[in-house]
Amino acid sequence: MDERFTIELLVANKYGVLNRVTALYAKRGYNIDSLYVHATEDASVSRMIITSHGDEYIRTQMVRQISKLYDVKKVYMMSQVDI
């Protein structure tokens, strides 16, 4: 069953990072429902929050694939309580 899930990322604050993350979704044919990016207290790191739909397989695959990207520092799967 497709459910909404939210992934939070801490990424390097460099050009092209947003493009690489969204291209990962596009290559796999997954849609992004919402995308929120903002700076953190540390100017070298940005926070991305991505909301999408999918089953457990899609969720685990996206977390695994995103965490392999070079500029991604940390990946969190947010629960409905966190949102």
CSV table of C-alpha atoms in Angstrom, one decimal:
chain,number,residue,atom,x,y,z
A,1,MET,CA,0.0,0.0,0.0
A,2,ASP,CA,1.3,3.4,-1.0
A,3,GLU,CA,1.8,5.7,2.0
A,4,ARG,CA,3.2,9.1,2.4
A,5,PHE,CA,6.7,9.2,3.8
A,6,THR,CA,9.1,12.0,4.6
A,7,ILE,CA,12.9,11.9,4.3
A,8,GLU,CA,15.1,14.5,6.0
A,9,LEU,CA,18.6,15.0,4.6
A,10,LEU,CA,21.6,17.0,5.8
A,11,VAL,CA,23.7,17.8,2.7
A,12,ALA,CA,26.7,19.9,1.8
A,13,ASN,CA,25.6,23.5,0.9
A,14,LYS,CA,27.0,23.4,-2.7
A,15,TYR,CA,25.6,24.0,-6.1
A,16,GLY,CA,24.3,20.9,-7.9
A,17,VAL,CA,23.3,18.9,-4.7
A,18,LEU,CA,19.6,19.6,-5.1
A,19,ASN,CA,19.8,18.5,-8.8
A,20,ARG,CA,21.5,15.3,-7.9
A,21,VAL,CA,19.0,14.3,-5.2
A,22,THR,CA,16.0,15.1,-7.4
A,23,ALA,CA,17.5,13.4,-10.4
A,24,LEU,CA,17.8,10.2,-8.2
A,25,TYR,CA,14.0,10.3,-7.8
A,26,ALA,CA,13.4,11.0,-11.5
A,27,LYS,CA,15.7,8.2,-12.7
A,28,ARG,CA,13.6,5.7,-10.7
A,29,GLY,CA,10.3,7.2,-11.8
A,30,TYR,CA,9.2,8.3,-8.3
A,31,ASN,CA,7.4,11.6,-7.7
A,32,ILE,CA,8.3,14.2,-5.1
A,33,ASP,CA,5.1,15.6,-3.4
A,34,SER,CA,6.9,18.4,-1.6
A,35,LEU,CA,10.4,19.6,-1.3
A,36,TYR,CA,11.8,22.0,1.4
A,37,VAL,CA,15.4,23.2,1.5
A,38,HIS,CA,16.9,25.6,4.0
A,39,ALA,CA,20.2,26.6,5.5
A,40,THR,CA,21.2,25.4,9.0
A,41,GLU,CA,23.2,27.1,11.7
A,42,ASP,CA,26.3,25.8,9.9
A,43,ALA,CA,26.7,27.6,6.6
A,44,SER,CA,28.3,24.6,5.0
A,45,VAL,CA,25.3,22.4,5.6
A,46,SER,CA,21.7,22.6,4.3
A,47,ARG,CA,18.6,20.6,5.4
A,48,MET,CA,16.3,19.1,2.8
A,49,ILE,CA,12.9,17.6,3.6
A,50,ILE,CA,11.3,15.5,0.9
A,51,THR,CA,7.8,14.1,1.0
A,52,SER,CA,6.8,11.4,-1.4
A,53,HIS,CA,4.4,8.3,-1.7
A,54,GLY,CA,5.5,4.7,-1.8
A,55,ASP,CA,5.5,1.3,-0.2
A,56,GLU,CA,8.1,0.0,2.2
A,57,TYR,CA,10.4,-1.1,-0.7
A,58,ILE,CA,10.4,2.4,-2.2
A,59,ARG,CA,11.1,4.0,1.2
A,60,THR,CA,14.1,1.7,1.9
A,61,GLN,CA,15.5,2.0,-1.6
A,62,MET,CA,15.3,5.8,-1.6
A,63,VAL,CA,17.1,6.0,1.8
A,64,ARG,CA,19.8,3.6,0.6
A,65,GLN,CA,20.3,5.4,-2.7
A,66,ILE,CA,20.3,8.9,-1.3
A,67,SER,CA,22.8,8.0,1.4
A,68,LYS,CA,25.2,6.9,-1.3
A,69,LEU,CA,25.5,10.4,-2.8
A,70,TYR,CA,28.7,12.1,-2.0
A,71,ASP,CA,27.4,15.4,-0.7
A,72,VAL,CA,24.8,13.8,1.5
A,73,LYS,CA,25.9,13.8,5.2
A,74,LYS,CA,22.9,12.2,7.0
A,75,VAL,CA,19.6,10.7,6.0
A,76,TYR,CA,16.6,10.3,8.3
A,77,MET,CA,13.3,8.6,7.7
A,78,MET,CA,10.9,10.8,9.6
A,79,SER,CA,7.9,9.2,11.3
A,80,GLN,CA,4.4,10.7,11.4
A,81,VAL,CA,5.1,11.7,15.0
A,82,ASP,CA,8.1,13.8,13.9
A,83,ILE,CA,6.1,15.7,11.3
